[in-house]
Coordinates of C-alpha atoms in Angstrom, one line a residue:
Chain A
X1 CA 11.5 -10.3 -25.4
X2 CA 12.5 -9.8 -21.6
X3 CA 14.4 -7.0 -22.2
X4 CA 11.4 -5.0 -23.7
X5 CA 9.1 -6.0 -20.8
X6 CA 12.0 -4.8 -18.3
X7 CA 12.0 -1.5 -20.1
X8 CA 8.3 -1.2 -20.1
X9 CA 7.8 -2.3 -16.4
X10 CA 10.6 -0.2 -15.5
X11 CA 9.4 3.1 -17.0
X12 CA 5.8 2.4 -14.9
X13 CA 7.3 1.9 -12.0
X14 CA 9.5 4.9 -12.1
X15 CA 6.6 7.1 -13.1
X16 CA 4.9 5.6 -10.0
X17 CA 7.8 6.3 -7.5
X18 CA 8.2 10.0 -9.1
X19 CA 4.4 10.7 -8.4
X20 CA 5.0 8.8 -5.1
X21 CA 7.8 11.4 -4.2
X22 CA 5.8 14.5 -5.7
X23 CA 3.4 13.4 -3.2
X24 CA 5.5 13.0 -0.3
X25 CA 6.7 16.9 -1.1
X26 CA 3.4 18.2 -1.4
X27 CA 1.2 16.1 0.8
X28 CA -0.9 18.6 3.0
X29 CA -0.8 16.4 6.0
X30 CA 1.5 13.4 7.3
X31 CA -1.1 10.7 6.8
X32 CA -0.3 11.5 2.8
X33 CA 3.0 11.3 3.3
X34 CA 3.3 8.0 5.5
X35 CA 1.0 6.6 2.7
X36 CA 3.1 7.8 -0.4
X37 CA 5.9 6.2 1.3
X38 CA 4.1 2.9 2.0
X39 CA 3.5 2.7 -1.9
X40 CA 7.1 3.8 -2.4
X41 CA 8.2 0.3 -0.4
X42 CA 6.0 -1.6 -2.5
X43 CA 7.7 -0.1 -5.5
X44 CA 10.9 -0.9 -4.4
X45 CA 9.6 -4.9 -3.4
X46 CA 7.9 -5.0 -7.3
X47 CA 11.4 -3.8 -8.7
X48 CA 13.5 -6.3 -6.7
X49 CA 11.1 -9.3 -8.2
X50 CA 11.5 -7.6 -11.4
X51 CA 15.4 -7.8 -10.7
X52 CA 15.2 -11.5 -9.4
X53 CA 12.9 -12.5 -12.9
X54 CA 15.6 -10.7 -15.2
X55 CA 18.8 -12.4 -13.8
X56 CA 16.8 -15.6 -12.8
X57 CA 17.8 -15.8 -9.2
X58 CA 16.3 -15.9 -5.7
X59 CA 18.4 -13.8 -3.5
X60 CA 15.9 -10.9 -2.8
X61 CA 13.2 -13.2 -1.9
X62 CA 13.2 -12.8 1.8
X63 CA 13.8 -8.9 1.7
X64 CA 10.2 -9.1 -0.3
X65 CA 8.7 -11.3 2.5
X66 CA 9.9 -8.8 5.0
X67 CA 8.6 -6.1 3.1
X68 CA 5.6 -7.4 2.6
X69 CA 5.0 -8.4 6.5
X70 CA 6.6 -5.6 8.3
X71 CA 5.8 -2.6 6.0
X72 CA 2.5 -1.7 7.5
X73 CA 4.3 -1.2 10.9
X74 CA 5.5 2.2 9.8
X75 CA 2.3 3.6 8.8
X76 CA 0.1 2.3 11.4
X77 CA 3.0 3.6 14.4
X78 CA 2.8 6.9 12.4
X79 CA -1.0 7.1 12.2
X80 CA -1.5 5.8 15.6
X81 CA 0.7 8.9 17.0
X82 CA -1.0 11.6 14.9
X83 CA -3.1 13.3 17.2
X84 CA -5.4 16.8 17.4
X85 CA -3.0 18.0 19.9
X86 CA -5.9 21.4 20.6
X87 CA -7.9 18.8 21.9
X88 CA -6.0 16.2 23.9
Chain B
X1 CA 5.2 -24.2 -24.5
X2 CA 8.3 -22.0 -23.6
X3 CA 7.3 -19.1 -25.7
X4 CA 3.6 -19.6 -24.2
X5 CA 4.7 -19.2 -20.8
X6 CA 7.4 -16.4 -21.4
X7 CA 4.3 -14.1 -23.2
X8 CA 2.1 -15.1 -20.2
X9 CA 5.2 -13.8 -17.9
X10 CA 5.2 -10.7 -19.7
X11 CA 1.6 -10.0 -19.8
X12 CA 1.7 -10.6 -16.1
X13 CA 4.8 -8.6 -15.4
X14 CA 3.3 -5.6 -17.2
X15 CA 0.0 -5.6 -15.5
X16 CA 1.4 -6.0 -11.9
X17 CA 3.5 -3.1 -12.9
X18 CA 0.5 -1.1 -14.3
X19 CA -0.8 -1.7 -10.8
X20 CA 1.8 0.2 -9.4
X21 CA 1.6 2.9 -11.7
X22 CA -2.4 3.3 -11.0
X23 CA -1.6 3.9 -7.6
X24 CA 0.9 6.5 -8.4
X25 CA -1.4 8.1 -10.5
X26 CA -4.1 7.9 -7.9
X27 CA -2.1 9.4 -5.1
X28 CA -0.8 12.0 -7.3
X29 CA -4.4 13.3 -8.7
X30 CA -7.1 12.1 -6.3
X31 CA -8.3 15.6 -4.3
X32 CA -8.4 14.3 -0.5
X33 CA -6.7 11.8 1.9
X34 CA -9.6 9.2 1.7
X35 CA -9.9 8.9 -1.9
X36 CA -5.7 8.6 -1.8
X37 CA -5.9 6.2 0.8
X38 CA -8.5 4.2 -1.4
X39 CA -6.0 4.1 -4.5
X40 CA -2.8 3.6 -2.4
X41 CA -4.0 0.5 -0.5
X42 CA -6.3 -1.5 -3.2
X43 CA -3.8 -2.1 -6.0
X44 CA -1.2 -3.7 -4.0
X45 CA -2.7 -6.9 -3.4
X46 CA -3.7 -7.6 -7.2
X47 CA -0.4 -6.0 -8.2
X48 CA 1.6 -8.3 -5.8
X49 CA -0.3 -11.3 -7.0
X50 CA 0.4 -10.9 -11.0
X51 CA 4.1 -10.1 -10.2
X52 CA 4.5 -13.3 -7.8
X53 CA 2.8 -15.4 -10.5
X54 CA 4.8 -14.2 -13.1
X55 CA 8.2 -14.5 -10.7
X56 CA 7.3 -18.2 -10.1
X57 CA 6.4 -18.9 -13.8
X58 CA 9.7 -17.3 -15.0
X59 CA 11.5 -19.4 -12.3
X60 CA 10.2 -22.8 -13.3
X61 CA 10.2 -23.7 -9.6
X62 CA 7.3 -24.9 -7.2
X63 CA 10.0 -24.4 -4.1
X64 CA 9.4 -20.4 -4.3
X65 CA 5.7 -20.7 -4.3
X66 CA 5.0 -21.3 -0.6
X67 CA 7.6 -18.3 0.2
X68 CA 5.5 -16.1 -2.3
X69 CA 2.1 -17.2 -1.0
X70 CA 3.5 -16.3 2.6
X71 CA 4.6 -12.8 1.3
X72 CA 1.0 -12.3 -0.3
X73 CA -1.1 -13.6 2.4
X74 CA 0.8 -11.2 4.7
X75 CA 0.3 -8.4 2.1
X76 CA -3.4 -9.2 2.1
X77 CA -3.7 -9.6 5.8
X78 CA -1.4 -6.1 6.8
X79 CA -3.0 -3.6 4.0
X80 CA -6.4 -3.3 5.6
X81 CA -4.9 -2.8 9.0
X82 CA -2.7 0.3 7.8
X83 CA -5.7 1.6 5.6
X84 CA -7.9 1.1 8.7
X85 CA -5.4 3.2 10.9
X86 CA -5.1 5.8 8.4
X87 CA -8.5 6.5 8.0
X88 CA -9.1 6.5 11.6
X89 CA -6.7 8.9 12.5
X90 CA -7.5 11.0 9.6
X91 CA -11.1 11.1 10.5
X92 CA -10.3 12.2 13.9
X93 CA -7.7 15.1 13.1
X94 CA -9.8 16.7 10.4
X95 CA -7.4 15.6 8.0
X96 CA -9.9 13.8 5.6
X97 CA -12.4 16.0 4.0
X98 CA -15.4 15.3 5.4
X99 CA -17.6 17.9 3.3
X100 CA -17.1 15.5 0.3
X101 CA -18.7 12.4 2.1
X102 CA -22.4 11.6 1.1
X103 CA -23.1 9.2 4.1
X104 CA -21.3 9.7 7.3
X105 CA -22.0 7.0 9.9
X106 CA -19.3 7.5 12.1
X107 CA -20.2 11.2 13.6
X108 CA -23.0 10.0 15.3
X109 CA -20.5 7.2 17.6
X110 CA -17.6 10.2 17.6
X111 CA -19.8 13.1 18.6
X112 CA -21.7 11.0 21.6
X113 CA -18.1 10.1 23.2
X114 CA -16.8 13.8 22.8
X115 CA -19.8 14.9 24.5
X116 CA -19.6 13.3 27.1
X117 CA -18.9 15.4 30.7
X118 CA -15.5 16.3 31.5
X119 CA -14.2 15.2 34.8
X120 CA -11.2 17.4 35.3
X121 CA -8.6 14.7 34.7
X122 CA -7.6 14.1 30.8
X123 CA -9.6 11.5 30.3
X124 CA -8.9 9.2 27.3
X125 CA -12.2 7.8 25.8
X126 CA -12.7 4.2 25.9
X127 CA -12.2 3.4 22.1
X128 CA -9.0 5.5 22.1
X129 CA -7.3 3.1 24.7
X130 CA -7.1 0.2 22.4

């Protein structure tokens, strides 16, 4: 049964990451791109959790914790330095 | 009991991945930045909660629960921070479509700050310094 669940979850995560990549390519502003990449990192973390479930180990737990803890720094940094240069 | 737990794990995993899919669809189809921000930052927390509960149940281990709780708590703390910063700079730089807003309470403050007299030097407004 776990095989079927993995297929369903994998297809859903794949579609979600394709949507994120399209948004990164299309996104009108840099903030849209940062947002999409943020979601992409979370999708990768979820995929690591799925891999841990499939193979019954806990090797990637630290990476998941690190991604949850530090993942927001990228978007905060970029959005801090996005400014309207004409009015500066 | 084992079969029941396996079915529970399956349901939790599928719901958790569905949250990621919803975030992706929202990112792709919503029209402007503020709605996309809503779609991207809301389902993270619930999706991660479901996935983490599924992981802990599937591993049948109490030892991973503190680590997962730490990860989830950090997610809960940091998701609003990044959403706030992105929304803030989006509002300031005209990336957000302000025509679609029904109420704009921040406009008063921003207008007041930006209408302050210029003093020759490039002066950073008070709230920009933080």
